[in-house]
Coordinates of C-alpha atoms and ligand atoms in Angstrom, one line a residue:
M1 CA 9.0 54.7 -0.9
R2 CA 12.8 54.6 -1.3
V3 CA 15.1 52.0 0.3
R4 CA 18.8 51.5 0.0
F5 CA 21.6 48.9 0.4
A6 CA 24.9 50.5 1.3
P7 CA 27.8 48.1 1.3
S8 CA 31.3 49.0 2.3
P9 CA 33.7 47.5 -0.3
T10 CA 36.1 46.1 2.2
G11 CA 35.9 42.4 1.4
F12 CA 33.5 39.8 0.0
L13 CA 29.7 40.2 0.4
H14 CA 29.0 38.7 3.8
I15 CA 25.9 36.5 4.2
G16 CA 24.5 38.9 6.9
N17 CA 24.8 41.8 4.5
A18 CA 23.4 39.7 1.7
R19 CA 20.4 39.2 3.9
T20 CA 20.0 43.0 4.3
A21 CA 20.2 43.3 0.5
V22 CA 17.5 40.6 0.1
I23 CA 15.2 42.2 2.6
N24 CA 15.5 45.6 0.9
H25 CA 14.9 43.9 -2.4
L26 CA 11.8 42.1 -1.2
V27 CA 10.4 45.3 0.3
A28 CA 11.2 47.3 -2.9
Q29 CA 9.5 44.6 -5.0
K30 CA 6.5 44.4 -2.7
E31 CA 5.9 48.2 -2.4
N32 CA 7.0 49.1 -5.8
A33 CA 9.7 51.2 -4.2
D34 CA 13.1 52.3 -5.5
L35 CA 16.2 50.4 -4.3
I36 CA 19.4 52.4 -4.3
I37 CA 22.8 50.9 -4.1
R38 CA 25.3 53.2 -2.5
I39 CA 29.0 52.3 -2.1
E40 CA 30.4 53.4 1.2
D41 CA 34.0 53.5 0.4
T42 CA 35.5 56.1 2.7
D43 CA 37.6 53.7 4.7
K44 CA 40.8 54.4 2.7
E45 CA 42.8 51.5 4.1
R46 CA 40.3 48.8 3.6
S47 CA 38.2 49.7 0.6
T48 CA 39.1 48.2 -2.7
K49 CA 37.8 48.4 -6.3
E50 CA 37.9 44.6 -6.5
S51 CA 35.7 44.3 -3.5
E52 CA 33.1 46.7 -5.0
I53 CA 33.1 44.7 -8.2
S54 CA 32.7 41.4 -6.5
I55 CA 29.9 42.7 -4.3
M56 CA 28.0 44.1 -7.3
E57 CA 28.5 40.8 -9.1
D58 CA 27.2 38.9 -6.1
L59 CA 24.1 41.1 -5.9
K60 CA 23.4 40.6 -9.6
W61 CA 23.9 36.9 -9.2
M62 CA 21.4 36.8 -6.4
G63 CA 18.9 38.6 -8.7
I64 CA 18.6 41.7 -6.5
K65 CA 16.9 44.4 -8.6
W66 CA 17.9 48.0 -8.0
T67 CA 16.9 51.3 -9.6
E68 CA 20.0 53.5 -9.0
S69 CA 23.6 52.6 -8.4
P70 CA 27.2 53.9 -9.2
E71 CA 27.1 52.0 -12.6
M72 CA 23.5 52.9 -13.4
G73 CA 23.5 56.5 -12.1
G74 CA 20.2 58.2 -11.2
D75 CA 18.8 61.5 -10.1
Y76 CA 20.6 61.6 -6.7
G77 CA 24.1 60.6 -7.5
P78 CA 27.0 60.2 -7.4
Y79 CA 26.4 56.9 -5.6
R80 CA 29.9 56.3 -4.3
Q81 CA 30.7 58.2 -1.2
T82 CA 34.3 59.1 -2.2
E83 CA 32.7 61.0 -5.1
R84 CA 30.6 63.1 -2.8
F85 CA 33.2 64.9 -0.7
D86 CA 32.2 68.4 -2.0
I87 CA 28.7 67.8 -0.7
Y88 CA 29.9 66.7 2.7
K89 CA 32.2 69.7 2.8
E90 CA 29.3 72.0 2.3
Y91 CA 27.4 70.5 5.2
T92 CA 30.5 70.5 7.4
D93 CA 30.9 74.3 6.8
K94 CA 27.2 74.7 7.6
L95 CA 27.5 72.8 10.9
I96 CA 30.6 74.7 12.0
A97 CA 28.8 78.0 11.1
N98 CA 25.7 77.1 13.0
G99 CA 27.6 75.8 16.1
G100 CA 26.5 72.2 15.6
A101 CA 30.2 71.2 15.1
F102 CA 33.6 72.7 15.9
R103 CA 37.2 72.2 14.9
C104 CA 39.2 70.4 17.5
F105 CA 42.9 71.0 17.6
C106 CA 43.7 68.6 20.5
T107 CA 46.1 65.8 20.1
R108 CA 45.1 62.4 21.1
E109 CA 47.2 62.9 24.3
D110 CA 45.3 66.1 25.1
V111 CA 42.0 64.3 24.9
E112 CA 43.2 61.4 27.0
A113 CA 44.5 63.9 29.7
D114 CA 41.3 65.8 29.7
K115 CA 39.3 62.6 30.0
E116 CA 41.4 61.5 33.0
D117 CA 41.0 64.8 34.6
A118 CA 37.2 64.7 34.2
V119 CA 37.1 61.3 35.9
K120 CA 39.4 62.4 38.7
N121 CA 37.3 65.5 39.4
N122 CA 34.0 63.7 38.9
K123 CA 32.7 66.0 36.2
P124 CA 31.6 65.3 32.7
F125 CA 34.3 65.3 30.0
M126 CA 34.1 68.4 27.8
D127 CA 36.3 68.9 24.8
R128 CA 38.6 71.9 25.4
C129 CA 38.0 73.1 21.9
R130 CA 34.3 73.0 22.2
N131 CA 33.9 76.6 23.1
L132 CA 36.6 78.2 20.9
S133 CA 35.1 81.1 19.0
T134 CA 35.0 81.0 15.2
E135 CA 37.8 83.6 15.2
E136 CA 40.0 81.5 17.5
Q137 CA 39.4 78.5 15.3
E138 CA 40.2 80.3 12.1
K139 CA 43.4 81.7 13.6
L140 CA 44.6 78.2 14.5
V141 CA 43.7 77.0 11.0
S142 CA 45.7 79.8 9.5
Q143 CA 48.7 78.9 11.6
G144 CA 48.5 75.5 9.9
K145 CA 47.4 73.5 13.0
E146 CA 45.9 70.1 12.2
F147 CA 42.4 69.6 13.3
T148 CA 39.5 67.2 13.3
V149 CA 35.8 68.3 13.1
K150 CA 33.7 67.2 16.0
F151 CA 30.0 67.1 16.3
K152 CA 28.7 68.9 19.4
V153 CA 26.5 66.4 21.2
P154 CA 23.7 68.4 22.9
E155 CA 23.4 68.0 26.6
G156 CA 20.4 66.4 28.3
E157 CA 18.6 65.5 25.2
T158 CA 16.6 62.3 24.6
I159 CA 16.7 60.9 21.1
S160 CA 13.6 58.8 20.5
F161 CA 12.4 57.0 17.4
N162 CA 10.1 54.3 16.4
D163 CA 11.9 51.4 14.8
L164 CA 9.7 49.3 12.5
I165 CA 11.2 46.1 14.0
K166 CA 12.5 47.0 17.4
G167 CA 9.7 49.3 18.4
D168 CA 10.1 52.5 20.4
I169 CA 13.7 53.3 21.1
S170 CA 15.1 56.0 23.4
F171 CA 18.7 57.1 23.9
K172 CA 20.0 59.7 26.3
S173 CA 22.5 62.0 24.7
E174 CA 24.9 61.6 27.6
H175 CA 25.3 57.9 26.7
I176 CA 26.8 58.8 23.3
G177 CA 30.1 59.2 24.9
G178 CA 30.8 62.9 24.2
D179 CA 31.4 64.9 21.1
F180 CA 32.5 62.7 18.3
I181 CA 34.7 63.2 15.2
I182 CA 32.8 63.7 12.0
V183 CA 35.8 64.7 9.8
R184 CA 39.2 63.2 10.4
S185 CA 42.4 65.3 10.3
D186 CA 43.1 64.0 6.8
G187 CA 39.8 65.5 5.7
F188 CA 38.0 62.2 5.4
P189 CA 34.5 62.4 6.8
V190 CA 33.3 59.4 9.0
Y191 CA 30.6 56.9 8.3
N192 CA 28.0 58.1 11.0
Y193 CA 28.2 61.6 9.6
I194 CA 27.8 61.1 5.9
V195 CA 25.4 58.2 6.0
I196 CA 22.6 60.5 7.2
I197 CA 23.5 63.2 4.8
D198 CA 23.3 60.7 1.9
D199 CA 20.2 59.0 3.2
T200 CA 18.5 62.4 3.3
L201 CA 19.8 63.7 0.0
M202 CA 19.0 60.4 -1.7
K203 CA 15.5 60.8 -0.4
I204 CA 15.6 57.4 1.4
T205 CA 12.3 56.9 3.3
H206 CA 13.2 53.6 5.0
V207 CA 16.6 52.6 6.3
I208 CA 16.5 48.8 6.7
R209 CA 19.7 47.5 8.0
G210 CA 21.4 45.2 10.6
E211 CA 21.0 45.7 14.3
D212 CA 24.8 46.3 14.5
H213 CA 23.9 49.9 13.4
L214 CA 21.2 50.5 16.0
S215 CA 23.7 52.2 18.4
N216 CA 24.8 54.5 15.5
T217 CA 21.3 55.7 14.9
P218 CA 21.1 58.3 17.7
K219 CA 24.2 59.9 16.3
Q220 CA 22.8 60.0 12.9
I221 CA 19.5 61.4 14.1
L222 CA 21.3 64.2 16.1
I223 CA 23.2 65.1 12.9
A224 CA 20.0 65.3 10.9
R225 CA 18.5 67.5 13.5
A226 CA 21.5 69.8 13.7
L227 CA 21.3 70.2 9.9
G228 CA 17.5 70.5 9.8
L229 CA 17.3 67.4 7.6
P230 CA 14.3 65.0 7.7
E231 CA 14.8 61.7 9.5
P232 CA 14.1 58.5 7.7
Q233 CA 12.1 55.7 9.2
Y234 CA 14.4 53.0 10.6
A235 CA 14.1 49.2 10.7
H236 CA 16.9 47.3 12.4
M237 CA 17.0 43.6 11.7
P238 CA 18.2 41.3 14.5
L239 CA 21.6 39.7 13.9
L240 CA 22.3 36.3 12.6
I241 CA 23.7 33.8 15.0
G242 CA 25.1 30.3 14.8
D243 CA 23.6 27.2 16.5
D244 CA 25.7 28.1 19.6
K245 CA 23.9 31.4 19.8
K246 CA 27.1 33.3 19.1
K247 CA 27.4 35.9 16.3
L248 CA 27.7 34.2 12.9
S249 CA 31.3 33.7 11.9
K250 CA 33.5 31.5 9.7
R251 CA 33.6 29.0 12.6
H252 CA 30.0 28.2 11.9
G253 CA 30.2 27.7 8.1
I254 CA 30.5 29.6 4.9
T255 CA 29.8 33.3 5.4
S256 CA 30.6 34.8 2.1
V257 CA 28.2 34.8 -0.9
D258 CA 31.1 34.3 -3.2
L259 CA 31.8 30.9 -1.6
Y260 CA 28.1 29.8 -1.7
K261 CA 28.2 30.5 -5.4
K262 CA 31.4 28.6 -5.9
E263 CA 30.1 25.6 -4.0
G264 CA 27.1 25.4 -6.2
Y265 CA 24.2 27.0 -4.3
L266 CA 21.5 28.4 -6.5
P267 CA 20.7 32.1 -6.1
E268 CA 17.0 31.3 -5.9
A269 CA 17.6 29.0 -2.9
L270 CA 19.8 31.5 -1.2
V271 CA 17.3 34.3 -1.6
N272 CA 14.5 32.0 -0.5
Y273 CA 16.4 31.0 2.6
L274 CA 17.7 34.5 3.5
G275 CA 14.2 36.1 2.8
L276 CA 12.6 33.7 5.3
L277 CA 15.1 34.1 8.1
G278 CA 13.6 35.4 11.4
W279 CA 10.0 34.7 10.5
A280 CA 7.8 31.9 9.2
T281 CA 4.7 31.7 7.0
E282 CA 1.4 30.9 8.7
S283 CA 1.0 27.8 6.6
G284 CA 4.5 26.6 7.2
E285 CA 5.4 27.0 3.5
E286 CA 9.2 27.2 3.1
I287 CA 10.1 26.6 -0.5
M288 CA 8.6 29.5 -2.4
T289 CA 8.9 31.2 -5.7
Q290 CA 10.1 34.8 -5.3
E291 CA 6.6 36.0 -6.3
R292 CA 5.1 34.0 -3.4
L293 CA 7.8 35.2 -1.0
I294 CA 7.1 38.8 -2.0
E295 CA 3.4 38.2 -1.5
L296 CA 3.8 36.9 2.0
F297 CA 6.6 39.1 3.1
S298 CA 6.2 42.1 5.3
I299 CA 8.9 43.9 7.3
S300 CA 6.6 43.5 10.4
N301 CA 6.9 39.7 10.1
I302 CA 10.5 39.9 11.2
G303 CA 10.9 39.0 14.8
K304 CA 12.8 41.0 17.4
S305 CA 15.2 38.3 18.4
A306 CA 18.3 37.0 16.7
A307 CA 17.8 34.5 13.9
V308 CA 19.7 31.2 13.9
F309 CA 21.4 30.6 10.6
D310 CA 20.9 26.9 9.9
F311 CA 23.5 25.9 7.4
R312 CA 22.0 22.3 7.1
K313 CA 18.6 23.7 6.2
L314 CA 20.0 26.1 3.6
R315 CA 21.8 23.1 2.0
W316 CA 18.7 21.0 2.1
M317 CA 16.7 23.8 0.6
N318 CA 19.2 24.1 -2.2
G319 CA 18.9 20.4 -2.9
Q320 CA 15.1 20.8 -3.3
Y321 CA 15.7 23.6 -5.8
I322 CA 18.2 21.4 -7.7
K323 CA 15.7 18.5 -7.8
N324 CA 12.9 20.6 -9.2
Y325 CA 14.8 22.8 -11.6
D326 CA 14.2 22.7 -15.4
L327 CA 16.4 19.8 -16.5
K328 CA 18.1 21.6 -19.4
E329 CA 18.9 24.6 -17.3
I330 CA 20.2 22.6 -14.3
T331 CA 22.4 20.5 -16.7
D332 CA 23.9 23.7 -18.0
M333 CA 24.7 24.7 -14.4
F334 CA 26.2 21.3 -13.5
I335 CA 28.5 21.1 -16.5
P336 CA 31.1 23.6 -15.3
Y337 CA 31.4 21.7 -12.0
L338 CA 31.9 18.5 -14.0
E339 CA 34.6 20.1 -16.1
D340 CA 36.3 21.5 -13.1
G341 CA 36.1 18.1 -11.5
G342 CA 38.2 16.7 -14.4
F343 CA 35.4 15.0 -16.4
D344 CA 35.9 15.0 -20.1
L345 CA 32.4 15.3 -21.5
S346 CA 33.4 15.7 -25.2
G347 CA 32.6 12.1 -26.0
T348 CA 29.2 12.0 -24.2
D349 CA 26.2 13.3 -26.0
R350 CA 23.9 15.9 -24.3
E351 CA 21.0 13.5 -24.1
R352 CA 23.0 11.0 -22.1
I353 CA 24.3 13.7 -19.8
E354 CA 20.8 15.0 -19.1
S355 CA 19.6 11.4 -18.4
I356 CA 22.4 10.9 -15.9
I357 CA 21.7 14.2 -14.3
S358 CA 18.0 13.6 -14.1
L359 CA 18.8 10.4 -12.2
V360 CA 21.5 11.8 -9.8
R361 CA 20.4 15.3 -9.1
G362 CA 18.3 14.0 -6.2
N363 CA 21.6 13.0 -4.5
C364 CA 23.0 16.5 -4.9
E365 CA 22.4 19.2 -2.4
V366 CA 24.9 21.6 -4.0
L367 CA 26.0 21.6 -7.7
S368 CA 29.5 20.5 -6.7
D369 CA 28.2 17.3 -5.3
I370 CA 27.8 16.1 -8.9
V371 CA 31.4 15.1 -9.1
N372 CA 30.8 12.3 -6.6
Y373 CA 28.3 10.6 -8.8
M374 CA 29.4 11.1 -12.4
G375 CA 32.2 8.6 -12.3
I376 CA 29.6 5.9 -11.8
F377 CA 28.4 6.5 -15.4
L378 CA 31.3 7.9 -17.2
Y379 CA 34.4 5.9 -16.1
E380 CA 34.9 2.4 -17.3
I381 CA 35.9 1.4 -13.8
N382 CA 34.8 3.8 -11.0
E383 CA 37.6 3.1 -8.6
P384 CA 36.1 2.2 -5.2
D385 CA 37.3 4.3 -2.3
E386 CA 38.7 2.7 0.9
K387 CA 35.3 2.1 2.5
T388 CA 33.8 0.6 -0.6
E389 CA 36.9 -1.6 -0.9
S390 CA 36.6 -2.9 2.6
L391 CA 32.9 -3.8 1.9
L392 CA 33.9 -5.6 -1.3
K393 CA 36.4 -7.6 0.6
E394 CA 33.7 -9.1 2.9
D395 CA 32.9 -12.7 2.5
Y396 CA 29.3 -12.0 1.7
S397 CA 30.4 -9.6 -1.0
G398 CA 32.7 -12.3 -2.4
D399 CA 29.7 -14.6 -2.8
I400 CA 27.8 -12.0 -4.8
I401 CA 30.8 -11.1 -7.0
K402 CA 31.2 -14.8 -7.8
I403 CA 27.5 -15.2 -8.8
A404 CA 27.5 -12.0 -10.8
S405 CA 30.6 -13.0 -12.7
E406 CA 29.1 -16.4 -13.6
L407 CA 25.8 -14.8 -14.6
I408 CA 27.0 -11.9 -16.7
G409 CA 28.7 -14.2 -19.2
C410 CA 25.4 -15.8 -20.0
L411 CA 23.6 -12.4 -20.5
S412 CA 23.7 -9.8 -23.2
E413 CA 23.1 -6.2 -23.8
S414 CA 19.4 -6.9 -24.4
D415 CA 18.6 -8.9 -21.3
F416 CA 21.1 -8.0 -18.5
I417 CA 18.9 -5.3 -17.0
E418 CA 16.0 -7.6 -16.7
K419 CA 18.0 -10.7 -15.6
L420 CA 21.2 -9.7 -13.8
I421 CA 19.9 -8.4 -10.4
P422 CA 17.0 -10.9 -10.2
G423 CA 19.3 -13.7 -11.1
I424 CA 21.8 -12.8 -8.4
K425 CA 19.0 -12.5 -5.8
E426 CA 17.8 -16.0 -6.8
K427 CA 21.2 -17.6 -6.4
T428 CA 22.3 -16.1 -3.1
E429 CA 21.1 -16.6 0.4
H430 CA 22.1 -13.0 1.3
K431 CA 19.3 -10.5 1.8
G432 CA 18.8 -6.9 2.7
K433 CA 21.9 -4.8 3.2
K434 CA 24.2 -7.8 2.7
L435 CA 22.8 -8.1 -0.8
F436 CA 22.2 -4.5 -1.8
H437 CA 25.4 -2.9 -0.5
P438 CA 27.7 -5.3 -2.4
L439 CA 25.6 -5.0 -5.5
R440 CA 25.8 -1.2 -5.4
A441 CA 29.6 -1.3 -4.7
L442 CA 30.1 -3.8 -7.4
F443 CA 28.2 -2.0 -10.2
T444 CA 28.9 1.6 -9.2
G445 CA 32.2 1.5 -7.2
A446 CA 30.4 3.6 -4.6
L447 CA 28.4 3.1 -1.4
S448 CA 25.7 5.7 -2.2
G449 CA 24.1 7.0 -5.3
P450 CA 20.9 6.8 -7.3
E451 CA 18.5 3.8 -7.4
L452 CA 20.4 0.9 -8.8
D453 CA 17.7 -0.4 -11.0
L454 CA 17.6 3.0 -12.7
A455 CA 21.4 3.4 -12.8
L456 CA 22.2 0.1 -14.5
P457 CA 20.7 1.0 -17.9
L458 CA 22.8 4.1 -17.9
I459 CA 25.9 2.3 -16.9
G460 CA 25.3 -0.2 -19.7
Y461 CA 26.3 -3.8 -20.3
D462 CA 30.0 -3.4 -21.2
K463 CA 30.9 -1.3 -18.2
T464 CA 28.9 -3.6 -15.9
K465 CA 30.7 -6.6 -17.2
K466 CA 34.1 -5.0 -16.9
R467 CA 33.4 -3.9 -13.3
I468 CA 32.4 -7.4 -12.3
E469 CA 35.6 -8.8 -13.8
Y470 CA 37.7 -6.2 -12.2
C471 CA 36.1 -6.9 -8.7
R472 CA 36.5 -10.6 -9.3
E473 CA 40.2 -10.3 -9.9
K474 CA 40.8 -7.8 -7.2
Y475 CA 38.6 -8.9 -4.3
L476 CA 37.8 -12.5 -4.7
K477 CA 40.1 -14.6 -2.6
Ligands
LIG501 N1 28.2 50.6 5.0 C1 27.6 50.1 6.2 C2 28.0 48.6 6.3 O1 28.4 48.0 5.4 C3 26.1 50.1 6.2 C4 25.6 51.4 6.5 C5 24.1 51.4 6.8 O2 23.4 50.5 6.3 O3 23.7 52.4 7.3 O4 27.9 48.1 7.4

C-alpha cells in the first residue's frame, strides 16, 4: 500500500490539510504503507519556496513520518512537480497522438462566442479545434500560433468509482463542462492532469484527500483511462466546518498549523485531535497515545458528513497533554514562552522553575498561558490588573488586608505557611468567596491561579510580606 500527501506550497499549512496529512500518516503507520510527500508547485504565481519549507517543517513538527519526499528522494522521484515537466510532456504528446487531447488555438473570446452560440442554438458546446487534424494542428504550430492543450471529454460516458468513504459515486461526462485545458499556453500543465500521472507513476494505491477534490476525480479518472493508466482507490474525507456549519475559515479560529505551534499547542495533542475528527471510539476514549490511535483507527471509521472543528475541545485536549507530560520535558517547552514573555530566569534555579511549573501547568491550556501565572512567583510584587484592583478596594478585602498585615509581622519564614491563612480565617467574619478572593488577590496579585495553599510556599515569606505591605498602603483607606 502506498499513500501520499500532496501539498501546494502557496501559504502556511492549513489545519484542513494538516488533517489530511495526519490521516495519511495514521493509515501508513497502521498498514505499514509508504507515505510519499509530493510538492505540487505548478501554480507559478502563488507557489513559494518559503511556503514549501514551512509546510515541511510543520509536518515534521507534527511527527508525520514519510518514506519519500523531495528532500529524501526515493525510487519514484523527482517529488516536486516543477521538476517533472519532461515526464508530463511525454504524456501530452502521447495523448495528442492517440486523439485523447488536442491543441486548441482559440482565443478566450472565440471560446466565449462559441459557447454563446451553442446556448442560442440549443446544441452542446463543442470546441472548434476539437476536430482539427494532426496536420492542421502542426501547421498552426509552425506558424507560431499560441495554443493550449485540451483534454477531449468523451461523450455519453459514465464515470463510476467506489470511494472508501463516500461509497459508490457516478458522474456523467456531460456534467464535466466540456473539454478542459490540461496544458496552458505558457506550457504549464494543470493540476487535474498531472496529479493522476504522478499518482500512477508514483504507484499510489490509495488517494486519501479532502472532499473538495471529489469533483476533480472524474476528470482525473478520464485522463487515466485515456492514457491506459491504472486508477488508484479513492477516499474523500468530508470537509471541516465551524460551529455555524459553514466551511472552516479564519473567522472561526486559528486555521494554520504554524499559529497553533506559536501559541503553544503540543503536536501530540493536535495529531490526537485531528486524527479523531469525524469519528469516535466505541469506548468514548479521546485522549490517546499515537499507538492507541493507530490501533483503533480505520479509514472506514470516518463518517460521510462534515466534521465540526471544535476549537474549545482542541484547547482542552492540549491542556490535558500539558498536565500529564513529563515535567522536565514540558518545562523545556515552557521556557521559551517565558523568555518571550519577558521573564528573566537567569537568577532562578531549574528546580524552582520545575516546582512552579508543576503547580501551574494545570492552569495552562496552551504553553503561552504560562506567562499569566509566572509573575505570581517570580516578581516581588505581581501588579494587580484592573479587576484585581477593584476587588482589593472592596471593604471586605480591606478587613482581610488589615488582619494579614497585623499577623505577618508576628510570623516568620518557618511558620507563616502553617499560621498565616488559618490565622486570618480565625480573625475575620468573612467566609467563602469574600475570604478566598481577597486572599488570592493579596498574595498573588491575580484572581485565578493554582491552589493558594500550595502556591504560598513557592512565593515565600519575603514576597508575601512585601505584597501585604504594598496592598495595605495602596488599597487600605
Ligand atoms: N495539491 C492539492 C491541494 O493542496 C492536493 C491534491 C490532491 O490531494 O490530489 O489541495
